[in-house]
PDB file of C-alpha atoms in Angstrom:
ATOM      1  CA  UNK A1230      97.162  80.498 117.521  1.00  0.00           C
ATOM      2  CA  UNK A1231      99.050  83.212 115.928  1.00  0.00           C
ATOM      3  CA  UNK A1232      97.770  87.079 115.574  1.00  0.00           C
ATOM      4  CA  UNK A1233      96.317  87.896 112.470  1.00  0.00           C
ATOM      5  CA  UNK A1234      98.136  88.810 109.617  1.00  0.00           C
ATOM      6  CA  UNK A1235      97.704  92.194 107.456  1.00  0.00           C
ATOM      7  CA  UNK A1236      95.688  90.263 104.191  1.00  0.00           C
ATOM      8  CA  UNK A1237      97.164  91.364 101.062  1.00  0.00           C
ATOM      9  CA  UNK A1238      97.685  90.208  97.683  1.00  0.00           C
ATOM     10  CA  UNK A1239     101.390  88.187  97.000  1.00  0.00           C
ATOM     11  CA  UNK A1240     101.776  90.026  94.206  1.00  0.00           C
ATOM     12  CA  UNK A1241     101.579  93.633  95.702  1.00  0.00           C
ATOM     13  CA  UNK A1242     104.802  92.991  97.656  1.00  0.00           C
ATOM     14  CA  UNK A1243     107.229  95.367  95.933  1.00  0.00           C
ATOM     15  CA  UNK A1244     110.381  93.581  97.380  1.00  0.00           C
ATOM     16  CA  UNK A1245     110.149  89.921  95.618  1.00  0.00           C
ATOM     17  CA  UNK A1246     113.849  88.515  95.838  1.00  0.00           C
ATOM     18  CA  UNK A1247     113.065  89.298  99.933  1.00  0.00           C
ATOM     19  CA  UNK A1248     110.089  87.371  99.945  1.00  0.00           C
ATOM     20  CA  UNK A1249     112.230  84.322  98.035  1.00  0.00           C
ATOM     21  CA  UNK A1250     115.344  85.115 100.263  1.00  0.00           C
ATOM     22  CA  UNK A1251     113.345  84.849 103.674  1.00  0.00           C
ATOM     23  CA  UNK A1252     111.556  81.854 102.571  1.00  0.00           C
ATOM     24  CA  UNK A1253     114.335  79.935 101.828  1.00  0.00           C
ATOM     25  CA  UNK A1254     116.126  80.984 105.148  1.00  0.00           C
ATOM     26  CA  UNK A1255     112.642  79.780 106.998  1.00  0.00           C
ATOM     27  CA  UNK A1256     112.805  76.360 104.940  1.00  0.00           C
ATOM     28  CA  UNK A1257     116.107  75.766 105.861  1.00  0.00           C
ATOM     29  CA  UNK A1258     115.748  76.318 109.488  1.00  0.00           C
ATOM     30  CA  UNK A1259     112.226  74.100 109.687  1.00  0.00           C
ATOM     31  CA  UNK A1260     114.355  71.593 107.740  1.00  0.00           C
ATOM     32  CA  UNK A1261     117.213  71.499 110.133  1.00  0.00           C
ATOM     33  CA  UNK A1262     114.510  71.531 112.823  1.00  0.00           C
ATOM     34  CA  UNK A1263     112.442  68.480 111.312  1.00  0.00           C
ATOM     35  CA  UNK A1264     115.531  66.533 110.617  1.00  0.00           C
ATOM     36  CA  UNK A1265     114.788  66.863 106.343  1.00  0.00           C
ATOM     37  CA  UNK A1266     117.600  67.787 103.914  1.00  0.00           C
ATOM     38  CA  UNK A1267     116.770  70.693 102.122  1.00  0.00           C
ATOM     39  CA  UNK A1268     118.080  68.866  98.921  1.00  0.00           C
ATOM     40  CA  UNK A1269     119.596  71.150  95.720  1.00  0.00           C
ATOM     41  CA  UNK A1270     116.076  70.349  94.143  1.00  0.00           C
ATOM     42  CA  UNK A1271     114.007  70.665  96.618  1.00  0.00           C
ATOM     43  CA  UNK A1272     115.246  74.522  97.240  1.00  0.00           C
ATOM     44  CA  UNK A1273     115.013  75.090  93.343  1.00  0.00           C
ATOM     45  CA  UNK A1274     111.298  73.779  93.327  1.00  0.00           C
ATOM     46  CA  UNK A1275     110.578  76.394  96.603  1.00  0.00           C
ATOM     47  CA  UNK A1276     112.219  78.986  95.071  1.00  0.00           C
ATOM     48  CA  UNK A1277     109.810  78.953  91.832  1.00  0.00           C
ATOM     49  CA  UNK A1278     107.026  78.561  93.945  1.00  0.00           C
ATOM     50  CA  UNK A1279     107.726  81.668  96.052  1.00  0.00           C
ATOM     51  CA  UNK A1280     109.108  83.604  92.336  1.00  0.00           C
ATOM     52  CA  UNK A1281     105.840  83.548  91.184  1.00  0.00           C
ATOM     53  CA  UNK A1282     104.369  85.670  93.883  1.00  0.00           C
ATOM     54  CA  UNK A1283     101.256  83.579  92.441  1.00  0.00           C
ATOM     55  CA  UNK A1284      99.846  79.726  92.539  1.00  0.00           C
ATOM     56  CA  UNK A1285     101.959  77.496  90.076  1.00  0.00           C
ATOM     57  CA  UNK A1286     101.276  74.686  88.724  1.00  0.00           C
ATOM     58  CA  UNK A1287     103.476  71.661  89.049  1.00  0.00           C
ATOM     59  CA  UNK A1288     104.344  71.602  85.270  1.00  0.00           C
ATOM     60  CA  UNK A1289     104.881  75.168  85.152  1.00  0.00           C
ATOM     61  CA  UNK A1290     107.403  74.473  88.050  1.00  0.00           C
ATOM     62  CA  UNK A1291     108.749  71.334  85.559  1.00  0.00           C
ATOM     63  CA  UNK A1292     109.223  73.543  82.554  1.00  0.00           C
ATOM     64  CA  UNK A1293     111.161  76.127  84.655  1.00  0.00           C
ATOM     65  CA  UNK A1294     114.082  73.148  86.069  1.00  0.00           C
ATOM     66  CA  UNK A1295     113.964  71.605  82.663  1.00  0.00           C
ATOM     67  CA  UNK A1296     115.322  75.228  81.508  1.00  0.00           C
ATOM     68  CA  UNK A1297     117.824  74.649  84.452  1.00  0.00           C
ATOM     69  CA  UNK A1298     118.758  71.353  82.706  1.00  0.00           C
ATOM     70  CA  UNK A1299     116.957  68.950  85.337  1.00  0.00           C
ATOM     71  CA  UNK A1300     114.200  66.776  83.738  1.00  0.00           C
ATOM     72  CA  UNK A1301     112.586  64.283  86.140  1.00  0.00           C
ATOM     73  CA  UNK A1302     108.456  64.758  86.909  1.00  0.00           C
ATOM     74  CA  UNK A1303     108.957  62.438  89.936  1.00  0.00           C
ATOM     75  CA  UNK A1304     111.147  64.508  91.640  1.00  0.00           C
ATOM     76  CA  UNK A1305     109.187  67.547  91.114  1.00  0.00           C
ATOM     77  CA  UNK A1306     105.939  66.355  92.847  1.00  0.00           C
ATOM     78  CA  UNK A1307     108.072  64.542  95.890  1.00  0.00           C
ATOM     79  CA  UNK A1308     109.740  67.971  96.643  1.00  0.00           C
ATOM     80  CA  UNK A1309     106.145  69.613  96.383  1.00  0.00           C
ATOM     81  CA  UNK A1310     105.000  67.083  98.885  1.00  0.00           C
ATOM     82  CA  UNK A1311     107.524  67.027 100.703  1.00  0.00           C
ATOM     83  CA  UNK A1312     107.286  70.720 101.338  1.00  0.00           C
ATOM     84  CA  UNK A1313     103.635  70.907 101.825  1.00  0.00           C
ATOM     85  CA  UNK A1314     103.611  68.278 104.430  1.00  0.00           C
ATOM     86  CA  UNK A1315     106.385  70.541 106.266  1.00  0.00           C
ATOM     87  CA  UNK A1316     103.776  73.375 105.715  1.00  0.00           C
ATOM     88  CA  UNK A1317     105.947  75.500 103.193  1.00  0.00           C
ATOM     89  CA  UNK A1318     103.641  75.623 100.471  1.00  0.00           C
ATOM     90  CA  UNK A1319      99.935  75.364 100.233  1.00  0.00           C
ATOM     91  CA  UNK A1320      98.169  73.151  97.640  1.00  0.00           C
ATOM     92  CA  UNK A1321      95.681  75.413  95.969  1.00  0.00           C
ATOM     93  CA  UNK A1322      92.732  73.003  94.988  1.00  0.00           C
ATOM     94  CA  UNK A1323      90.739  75.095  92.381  1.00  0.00           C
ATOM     95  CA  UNK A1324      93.998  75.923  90.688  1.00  0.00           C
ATOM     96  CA  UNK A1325      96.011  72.553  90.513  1.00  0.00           C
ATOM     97  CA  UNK A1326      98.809  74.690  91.471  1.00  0.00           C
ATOM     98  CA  UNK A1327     100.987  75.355  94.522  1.00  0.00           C
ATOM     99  CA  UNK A1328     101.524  78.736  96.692  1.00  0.00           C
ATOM    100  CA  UNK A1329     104.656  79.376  99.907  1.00  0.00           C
ATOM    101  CA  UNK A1330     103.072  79.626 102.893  1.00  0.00           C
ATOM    102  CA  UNK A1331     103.457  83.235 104.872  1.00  0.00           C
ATOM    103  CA  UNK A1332     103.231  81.159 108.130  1.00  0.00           C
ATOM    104  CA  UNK A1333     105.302  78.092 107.624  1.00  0.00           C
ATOM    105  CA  UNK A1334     106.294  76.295 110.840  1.00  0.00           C
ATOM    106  CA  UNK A1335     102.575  77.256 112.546  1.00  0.00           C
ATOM    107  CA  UNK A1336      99.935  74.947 112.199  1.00  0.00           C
ATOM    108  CA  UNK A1337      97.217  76.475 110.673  1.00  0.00           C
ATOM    109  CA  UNK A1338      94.556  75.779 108.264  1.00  0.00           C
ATOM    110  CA  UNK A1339      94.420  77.736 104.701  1.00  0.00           C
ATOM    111  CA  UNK A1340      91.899  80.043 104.061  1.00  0.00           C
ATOM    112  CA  UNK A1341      92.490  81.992 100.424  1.00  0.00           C
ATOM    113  CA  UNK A1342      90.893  84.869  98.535  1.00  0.00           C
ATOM    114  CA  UNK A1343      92.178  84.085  95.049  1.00  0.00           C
ATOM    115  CA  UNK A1344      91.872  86.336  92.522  1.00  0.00           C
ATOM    116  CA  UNK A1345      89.893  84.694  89.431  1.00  0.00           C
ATOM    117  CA  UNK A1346      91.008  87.363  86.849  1.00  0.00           C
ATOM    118  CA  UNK A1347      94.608  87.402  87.377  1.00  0.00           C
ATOM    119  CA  UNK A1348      94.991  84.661  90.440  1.00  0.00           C
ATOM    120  CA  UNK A1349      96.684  86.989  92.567  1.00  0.00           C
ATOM    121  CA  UNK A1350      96.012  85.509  96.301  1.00  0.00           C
ATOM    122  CA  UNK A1351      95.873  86.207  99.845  1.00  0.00           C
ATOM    123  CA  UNK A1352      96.274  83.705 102.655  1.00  0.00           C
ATOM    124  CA  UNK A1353      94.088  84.600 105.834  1.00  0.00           C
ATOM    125  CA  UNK A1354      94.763  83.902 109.107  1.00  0.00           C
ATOM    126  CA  UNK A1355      90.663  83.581 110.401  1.00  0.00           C
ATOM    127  CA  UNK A1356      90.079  81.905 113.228  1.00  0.00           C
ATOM    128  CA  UNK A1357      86.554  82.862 113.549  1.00  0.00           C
ATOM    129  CA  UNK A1358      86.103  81.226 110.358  1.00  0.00           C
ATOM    130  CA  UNK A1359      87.792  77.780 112.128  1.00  0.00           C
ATOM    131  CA  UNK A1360      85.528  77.789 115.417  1.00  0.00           C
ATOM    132  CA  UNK A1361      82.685  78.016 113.091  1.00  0.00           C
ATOM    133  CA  UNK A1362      83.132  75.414 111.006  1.00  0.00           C
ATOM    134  CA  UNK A1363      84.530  73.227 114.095  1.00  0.00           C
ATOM    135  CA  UNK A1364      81.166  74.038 115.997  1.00  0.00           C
ATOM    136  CA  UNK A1365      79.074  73.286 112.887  1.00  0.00           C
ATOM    137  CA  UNK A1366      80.758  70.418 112.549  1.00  0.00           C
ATOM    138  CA  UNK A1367      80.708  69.061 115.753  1.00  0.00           C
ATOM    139  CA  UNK A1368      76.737  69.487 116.334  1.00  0.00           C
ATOM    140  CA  UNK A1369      76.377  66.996 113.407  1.00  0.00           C
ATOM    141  CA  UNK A1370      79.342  64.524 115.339  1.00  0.00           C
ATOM    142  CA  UNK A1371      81.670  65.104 112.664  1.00  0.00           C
ATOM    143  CA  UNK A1372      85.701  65.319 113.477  1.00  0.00           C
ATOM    144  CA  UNK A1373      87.532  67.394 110.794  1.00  0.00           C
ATOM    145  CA  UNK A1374      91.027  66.506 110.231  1.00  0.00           C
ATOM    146  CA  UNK A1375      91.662  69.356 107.914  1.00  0.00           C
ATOM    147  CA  UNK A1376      90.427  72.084 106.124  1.00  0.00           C
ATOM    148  CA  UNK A1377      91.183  74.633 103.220  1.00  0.00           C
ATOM    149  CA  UNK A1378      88.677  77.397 101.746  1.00  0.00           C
ATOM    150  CA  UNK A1379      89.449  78.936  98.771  1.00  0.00           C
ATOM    151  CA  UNK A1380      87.296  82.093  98.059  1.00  0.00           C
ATOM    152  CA  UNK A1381      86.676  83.288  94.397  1.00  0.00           C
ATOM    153  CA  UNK A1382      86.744  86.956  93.952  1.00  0.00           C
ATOM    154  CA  UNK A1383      88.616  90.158  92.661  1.00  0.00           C
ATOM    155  CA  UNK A1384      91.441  91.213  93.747  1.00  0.00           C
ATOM    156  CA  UNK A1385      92.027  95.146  94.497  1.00  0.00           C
ATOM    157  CA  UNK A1386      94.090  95.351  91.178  1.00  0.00           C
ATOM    158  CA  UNK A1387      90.766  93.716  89.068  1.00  0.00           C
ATOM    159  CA  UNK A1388      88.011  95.045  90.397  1.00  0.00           C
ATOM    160  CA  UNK A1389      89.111  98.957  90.409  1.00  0.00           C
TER     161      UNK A1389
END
């Protein structure tokens, strides 16, 4: 397992076109690694995703390549998909909406503090919080497979 990661907000990073830039350069590579085009579309739909800084949802990321003259739903959720299965994005539950990963290429599990005022959000890297729900779970005989916790709050920004 990876070290853990400094938690802060997406949003506080000052530097956002790096955050996009280094993203993309990290999807390409896993892509190239994987043996998966990184398609025109599917960099577009990563690229919003990582813009926002913030969970968006997969019509917001619709309206945006619609304003970019590209119109089909379909291909929107097969390039979210897509890049969640390659671990690029995380699907945020509570939200319907989508967020890049900080960690792609690691297997991990997603553990968020989301921001419920302005849904700013921080991905943890906690695994104290994974051995204890893998020993919980395995004094009742139960295998997980996966597992994401999103945790309600306010963020730094809302709460002062």
């Amino acid at each position: 397992m990876s070290a853990k990661l400094p938690i802060s907000f997406h949003c506080q990073n000052a530097d956002h076109q790096r955050c996009v830039n280094d993203a993309l350069a990290q999807a390409e590579m896993l892509c190239r690694q994987q043996k998966q085009r990184f398609t025109a579309i599917r960099q577009r739909v990563l690229e919003l995703v990582w813009q926002q800084h913030k969970p968006i949802g997969a019509y917001e990321v619709l309206e945006h390549l619609q304003a970019d003259g590209r119109t089909a739903p379909p291909t929107v959720y097969r390039a979210l998909d897509l890049l969640q299965k390659m671990g690029l994005v995380h699907r945020i539950a509570s939200l319907n909406a989508y967020v890049g990963c900080v960690q792609p290429g690691e297997s991990h599990d997603g553990h968020f503090l989301i921001c419920k005022s302005c849904h700013a959000l921080a991905e943890i890297n906690a695994p104290e919080i994974n051995a204890a729900i893998m020993q919980s779970a395995s004094d009742i005989g139960f295998q997980p497979v996966r597992q994401t916790i999103e945790v309600m709050g306010l963020c730094p920004e809302c709460s002062g």
